[in-house]
Amino acid sequence: MAWWKNVALVAAASLAVAAVVCAGVAAASKFDDVVQPSWANDHVLYEDDLLKLRLDSSSGGGFASKNRFLYGKATADLKLVPGDSAGVVTAFYLSSAGDKHNEFDFEFLGNVTGEPYLVQTNLYIDGVGNREQRIDLWFDPTADFHTYAVLWNPSQVVFLVDDTPIRVYDNKNATATKLKGHHRHPNATATTQAQTVSAFPSPHPMAVYSSIWNADDWATRGGLVKTDWSHAPFVATFRDVRVEGCAWAANATDSDAGEVARCSGSSWGKEGRYWWKEKDMQELSVHQSHQLVWARAHHLVYDYCVDTDRFPVQPPECAGR
């Protein structure tokens, strides 16, 4: 081979490598302000303008937000693992620290090809979970990107799929009124119950996390269907991750009274307007209430509130359901 051809080939190869590196750097820089790999860094991949979590027989992977926050909204534009994903779980969630932690979970439960994904939501309050609900989806979550979000303020925790609320966990201790859409109706029974019933997450800062892992002991048909590793690697793809909230001071403890007061009582801060705490965020709009009714009527497949085998005595937050 002539020397100039060899030089040309080397130059072309170098440019190709540089292009791949630059694409990875561009994707990394897009996410760098918000999240960072939290475990199995080699399974957290940046490709073009995307972030990918990879699961193979050796490991899964995950990322975490760089900052913690108290109240706000965490959002992911996510495309789930396509094809046979039985046994594979992809999670997007918020969590505080410690044994008495609070946690708000989206868990996407894989399935065999042609069978629908199930989306499991759960809340841990003071370290106690067991508040699972499951829905199927009205679209194929593997064909394109869809938006999954958790809104959290002192009045409620709302799980949303493409801006449609699929679950609301109210702070029944925050008000002595009965909520109906955008209107509040005084109710003596509700007042009495609100003084004694359901726990609501205490004001501790949370970080945002995502991970992919093998959960074939429970994820698909109760663990009857196992992960088929011949289909590995399993890849969940993120187009964007956004966190809008009151950023907790990096040097503050989890129970810092000054930070709690600032994030709970203020309307503005260094992050801008605290829109997630405004009046119209304290309950669903009439339209959102209708969306929630529709989602539950057509897509809810499991609700711990009505599982009398697990809970012979109905959990207090389920009263009236």
PDB file of C-alpha atoms in Angstrom, residues 81-242:
ATOM      1  CA  VAL A  81     -36.026  -1.591  26.983  1.00  0.00           C
ATOM      2  CA  PRO A  82     -37.541  -3.021  23.772  1.00  0.00           C
ATOM      3  CA  GLY A  83     -38.300  -6.643  22.932  1.00  0.00           C
ATOM      4  CA  ASP A  84     -38.136  -9.400  25.519  1.00  0.00           C
ATOM      5  CA  SER A  85     -37.474  -7.491  28.741  1.00  0.00           C
ATOM      6  CA  ALA A  86     -38.961  -9.999  31.195  1.00  0.00           C
ATOM      7  CA  GLY A  87     -37.267  -9.820  34.576  1.00  0.00           C
ATOM      8  CA  VAL A  88     -35.754  -6.392  33.885  1.00  0.00           C
ATOM      9  CA  VAL A  89     -36.727  -3.383  35.990  1.00  0.00           C
ATOM     10  CA  THR A  90     -35.936   0.222  35.130  1.00  0.00           C
ATOM     11  CA  ALA A  91     -36.572   2.689  37.946  1.00  0.00           C
ATOM     12  CA  PHE A  92     -36.854   6.459  38.160  1.00  0.00           C
ATOM     13  CA  TYR A  93     -37.333   7.702  41.692  1.00  0.00           C
ATOM     14  CA  LEU A  94     -36.746  10.253  44.425  1.00  0.00           C
ATOM     15  CA  SER A  95     -35.308   9.288  47.786  1.00  0.00           C
ATOM     16  CA  SER A  96     -34.027  10.831  50.988  1.00  0.00           C
ATOM     17  CA  ALA A  97     -31.263   9.225  53.047  1.00  0.00           C
ATOM     18  CA  GLY A  98     -31.253   6.902  56.050  1.00  0.00           C
ATOM     19  CA  ASP A  99     -33.307   4.028  57.406  1.00  0.00           C
ATOM     20  CA  LYS A 100     -36.318   6.314  57.916  1.00  0.00           C
ATOM     21  CA  HIS A 101     -36.138   7.571  54.374  1.00  0.00           C
ATOM     22  CA  ASN A 102     -38.926   8.797  52.133  1.00  0.00           C
ATOM     23  CA  GLU A 103     -39.082   7.550  48.561  1.00  0.00           C
ATOM     24  CA  PHE A 104     -41.327   8.036  45.514  1.00  0.00           C
ATOM     25  CA  ASP A 105     -40.890   5.306  42.894  1.00  0.00           C
ATOM     26  CA  PHE A 106     -41.594   4.720  39.255  1.00  0.00           C
ATOM     27  CA  GLU A 107     -40.649   1.103  38.514  1.00  0.00           C
ATOM     28  CA  PHE A 108     -41.087  -0.150  34.950  1.00  0.00           C
ATOM     29  CA  LEU A 109     -41.542  -3.912  34.967  1.00  0.00           C
ATOM     30  CA  GLY A 110     -40.377  -5.642  31.808  1.00  0.00           C
ATOM     31  CA  ASN A 111     -42.304  -8.369  30.041  1.00  0.00           C
ATOM     32  CA  VAL A 112     -41.998 -10.928  27.278  1.00  0.00           C
ATOM     33  CA  THR A 113     -42.270  -9.667  23.711  1.00  0.00           C
ATOM     34  CA  GLY A 114     -45.818  -8.645  22.850  1.00  0.00           C
ATOM     35  CA  GLU A 115     -46.987  -8.346  26.451  1.00  0.00           C
ATOM     36  CA  PRO A 116     -47.419  -4.899  28.015  1.00  0.00           C
ATOM     37  CA  TYR A 117     -45.061  -3.239  30.432  1.00  0.00           C
ATOM     38  CA  LEU A 118     -46.489  -2.630  33.880  1.00  0.00           C
ATOM     39  CA  VAL A 119     -45.675   0.604  35.690  1.00  0.00           C
ATOM     40  CA  GLN A 120     -45.475   0.221  39.452  1.00  0.00           C
ATOM     41  CA  THR A 121     -45.571   3.280  41.690  1.00  0.00           C
ATOM     42  CA  ASN A 122     -44.780   3.155  45.378  1.00  0.00           C
ATOM     43  CA  LEU A 123     -44.185   5.506  48.294  1.00  0.00           C
ATOM     44  CA  TYR A 124     -41.953   4.950  51.296  1.00  0.00           C
ATOM     45  CA  ILE A 125     -42.693   7.128  54.301  1.00  0.00           C
ATOM     46  CA  ASP A 126     -40.323   6.993  57.278  1.00  0.00           C
ATOM     47  CA  GLY A 127     -38.783   3.856  55.786  1.00  0.00           C
ATOM     48  CA  VAL A 128     -42.073   1.997  55.250  1.00  0.00           C
ATOM     49  CA  GLY A 129     -43.282   1.151  51.742  1.00  0.00           C
ATOM     50  CA  ASN A 130     -45.908  -1.418  50.721  1.00  0.00           C
ATOM     51  CA  ARG A 131     -47.997   1.208  48.941  1.00  0.00           C
ATOM     52  CA  GLU A 132     -47.791  -0.295  45.463  1.00  0.00           C
ATOM     53  CA  GLN A 133     -50.106   0.487  42.597  1.00  0.00           C
ATOM     54  CA  ARG A 134     -49.690  -0.869  39.074  1.00  0.00           C
ATOM     55  CA  ILE A 135     -50.997   0.349  35.733  1.00  0.00           C
ATOM     56  CA  ASP A 136     -50.579  -0.699  32.152  1.00  0.00           C
ATOM     57  CA  LEU A 137     -49.967   2.031  29.599  1.00  0.00           C
ATOM     58  CA  TRP A 138     -52.020   3.349  26.699  1.00  0.00           C
ATOM     59  CA  PHE A 139     -48.986   3.339  24.383  1.00  0.00           C
ATOM     60  CA  ASP A 140     -45.883   1.290  23.643  1.00  0.00           C
ATOM     61  CA  PRO A 141     -43.194   2.758  25.970  1.00  0.00           C
ATOM     62  CA  THR A 142     -40.426   1.112  23.953  1.00  0.00           C
ATOM     63  CA  ALA A 143     -41.300   2.691  20.590  1.00  0.00           C
ATOM     64  CA  ASP A 144     -40.597   6.300  21.484  1.00  0.00           C
ATOM     65  CA  PHE A 145     -39.741   8.621  24.340  1.00  0.00           C
ATOM     66  CA  HIS A 146     -42.426   9.428  26.913  1.00  0.00           C
ATOM     67  CA  THR A 147     -42.354  11.738  29.905  1.00  0.00           C
ATOM     68  CA  TYR A 148     -42.564  10.460  33.481  1.00  0.00           C
ATOM     69  CA  ALA A 149     -42.630  12.913  36.359  1.00  0.00           C
ATOM     70  CA  VAL A 150     -43.140  13.233  40.093  1.00  0.00           C
ATOM     71  CA  LEU A 151     -44.505  16.491  41.528  1.00  0.00           C
ATOM     72  CA  TRP A 152     -43.928  16.936  45.254  1.00  0.00           C
ATOM     73  CA  ASN A 153     -45.095  19.759  47.482  1.00  0.00           C
ATOM     74  CA  PRO A 154     -46.438  20.061  51.047  1.00  0.00           C
ATOM     75  CA  SER A 155     -49.966  19.183  49.857  1.00  0.00           C
ATOM     76  CA  GLN A 156     -49.503  16.204  47.565  1.00  0.00           C
ATOM     77  CA  VAL A 157     -47.297  13.813  45.627  1.00  0.00           C
ATOM     78  CA  VAL A 158     -48.427  13.344  42.022  1.00  0.00           C
ATOM     79  CA  PHE A 159     -47.156  10.744  39.551  1.00  0.00           C
ATOM     80  CA  LEU A 160     -47.618  11.795  35.914  1.00  0.00           C
ATOM     81  CA  VAL A 161     -47.214  10.066  32.556  1.00  0.00           C
ATOM     82  CA  ASP A 162     -47.117  12.452  29.599  1.00  0.00           C
ATOM     83  CA  ASP A 163     -48.691  15.091  31.891  1.00  0.00           C
ATOM     84  CA  THR A 164     -51.581  12.756  32.772  1.00  0.00           C
ATOM     85  CA  PRO A 165     -51.804  12.116  36.532  1.00  0.00           C
ATOM     86  CA  ILE A 166     -51.935   8.397  37.257  1.00  0.00           C
ATOM     87  CA  ARG A 167     -51.673   8.602  41.035  1.00  0.00           C
ATOM     88  CA  VAL A 168     -52.105  11.224  43.739  1.00  0.00           C
ATOM     89  CA  TYR A 169     -51.067  10.851  47.375  1.00  0.00           C
ATOM     90  CA  ASP A 170     -52.633  13.675  49.368  1.00  0.00           C
ATOM     91  CA  ASN A 171     -51.445  15.192  52.602  1.00  0.00           C
ATOM     92  CA  LYS A 172     -54.706  14.649  54.456  1.00  0.00           C
ATOM     93  CA  ASN A 173     -53.223  16.256  57.542  1.00  0.00           C
ATOM     94  CA  ALA A 174     -52.596  19.527  55.692  1.00  0.00           C
ATOM     95  CA  THR A 175     -56.231  20.509  55.416  1.00  0.00           C
ATOM     96  CA  ALA A 176     -59.535  19.927  57.126  1.00  0.00           C
ATOM     97  CA  THR A 177     -61.399  20.033  53.851  1.00  0.00           C
ATOM     98  CA  LYS A 178     -62.419  17.511  51.282  1.00  0.00           C
ATOM     99  CA  LEU A 179     -60.763  17.957  47.904  1.00  0.00           C
ATOM    100  CA  LYS A 180     -62.800  17.857  44.729  1.00  0.00           C
ATOM    101  CA  GLY A 181     -60.941  19.015  41.631  1.00  0.00           C
ATOM    102  CA  HIS A 182     -60.192  22.708  42.034  1.00  0.00           C
ATOM    103  CA  HIS A 183     -62.776  23.228  44.787  1.00  0.00           C
ATOM    104  CA  ARG A 184     -62.618  22.589  48.521  1.00  0.00           C
ATOM    105  CA  HIS A 185     -65.714  21.550  50.480  1.00  0.00           C
ATOM    106  CA  PRO A 186     -65.719  21.602  54.287  1.00  0.00           C
ATOM    107  CA  ASN A 187     -66.496  18.183  55.691  1.00  0.00           C
ATOM    108  CA  ALA A 188     -66.693  17.381  59.397  1.00  0.00           C
ATOM    109  CA  THR A 189     -65.910  13.696  58.886  1.00  0.00           C
ATOM    110  CA  ALA A 190     -62.900  14.524  56.767  1.00  0.00           C
ATOM    111  CA  THR A 191     -61.741  16.947  59.468  1.00  0.00           C
ATOM    112  CA  THR A 192     -61.843  14.240  62.119  1.00  0.00           C
ATOM    113  CA  GLN A 193     -60.069  11.723  59.896  1.00  0.00           C
ATOM    114  CA  ALA A 194     -57.406  14.215  58.826  1.00  0.00           C
ATOM    115  CA  GLN A 195     -56.356  14.673  62.427  1.00  0.00           C
ATOM    116  CA  THR A 196     -55.580  10.983  62.861  1.00  0.00           C
ATOM    117  CA  VAL A 197     -54.957   9.259  59.533  1.00  0.00           C
ATOM    118  CA  SER A 198     -52.374   8.863  56.881  1.00  0.00           C
ATOM    119  CA  ALA A 199     -48.743   9.733  57.163  1.00  0.00           C
ATOM    120  CA  PHE A 200     -47.238  12.165  54.685  1.00  0.00           C
ATOM    121  CA  PRO A 201     -43.525  12.403  53.901  1.00  0.00           C
ATOM    122  CA  SER A 202     -41.679  14.632  56.338  1.00  0.00           C
ATOM    123  CA  PRO A 203     -39.734  17.576  54.872  1.00  0.00           C
ATOM    124  CA  HIS A 204     -36.390  15.918  54.218  1.00  0.00           C
ATOM    125  CA  PRO A 205     -34.350  16.635  51.086  1.00  0.00           C
ATOM    126  CA  MET A 206     -34.384  14.117  48.276  1.00  0.00           C
ATOM    127  CA  ALA A 207     -32.125  13.245  45.394  1.00  0.00           C
ATOM    128  CA  VAL A 208     -33.284  11.884  42.040  1.00  0.00           C
ATOM    129  CA  TYR A 209     -32.117   8.457  40.920  1.00  0.00           C
ATOM    130  CA  SER A 210     -32.461   5.980  38.092  1.00  0.00           C
ATOM    131  CA  SER A 211     -31.242   2.421  37.728  1.00  0.00           C
ATOM    132  CA  ILE A 212     -31.681  -0.748  35.718  1.00  0.00           C
ATOM    133  CA  TRP A 213     -31.278  -4.169  37.266  1.00  0.00           C
ATOM    134  CA  ASN A 214     -32.280  -7.826  37.139  1.00  0.00           C
ATOM    135  CA  ALA A 215     -35.359  -8.484  39.278  1.00  0.00           C
ATOM    136  CA  ASP A 216     -36.552 -11.748  37.812  1.00  0.00           C
ATOM    137  CA  ASP A 217     -37.380 -13.079  41.281  1.00  0.00           C
ATOM    138  CA  TRP A 218     -40.512 -10.870  41.309  1.00  0.00           C
ATOM    139  CA  ALA A 219     -40.847  -8.438  38.393  1.00  0.00           C
ATOM    140  CA  THR A 220     -42.642 -10.493  35.717  1.00  0.00           C
ATOM    141  CA  ARG A 221     -45.629 -12.619  36.703  1.00  0.00           C
ATOM    142  CA  GLY A 222     -44.442 -12.715  40.264  1.00  0.00           C
ATOM    143  CA  GLY A 223     -41.065 -14.181  39.292  1.00  0.00           C
ATOM    144  CA  LEU A 224     -42.406 -17.025  37.146  1.00  0.00           C
ATOM    145  CA  VAL A 225     -40.786 -15.585  34.005  1.00  0.00           C
ATOM    146  CA  LYS A 226     -37.021 -15.256  34.238  1.00  0.00           C
ATOM    147  CA  THR A 227     -34.623 -12.972  32.420  1.00  0.00           C
ATOM    148  CA  ASP A 228     -33.469 -14.365  29.084  1.00  0.00           C
ATOM    149  CA  TRP A 229     -29.843 -13.277  28.943  1.00  0.00           C
ATOM    150  CA  SER A 230     -29.583 -14.199  25.265  1.00  0.00           C
ATOM    151  CA  HIS A 231     -31.365 -10.867  24.636  1.00  0.00           C
ATOM    152  CA  ALA A 232     -28.807  -8.861  26.627  1.00  0.00           C
ATOM    153  CA  PRO A 233     -27.708  -6.136  26.774  1.00  0.00           C
ATOM    154  CA  PHE A 234     -30.943  -4.506  27.925  1.00  0.00           C
ATOM    155  CA  VAL A 235     -30.820  -0.744  27.445  1.00  0.00           C
ATOM    156  CA  ALA A 236     -33.074   2.021  28.788  1.00  0.00           C
ATOM    157  CA  THR A 237     -32.554   5.358  27.040  1.00  0.00           C
ATOM    158  CA  PHE A 238     -32.990   8.864  28.431  1.00  0.00           C
ATOM    159  CA  ARG A 239     -33.432  11.892  26.201  1.00  0.00           C
ATOM    160  CA  ASP A 240     -33.605  14.321  29.126  1.00  0.00           C
ATOM    161  CA  VAL A 241     -33.649  14.492  32.919  1.00  0.00           C
ATOM    162  CA  ARG A 242     -34.937  17.658  34.590  1.00  0.00           C
TER     163      ARG A 242
END
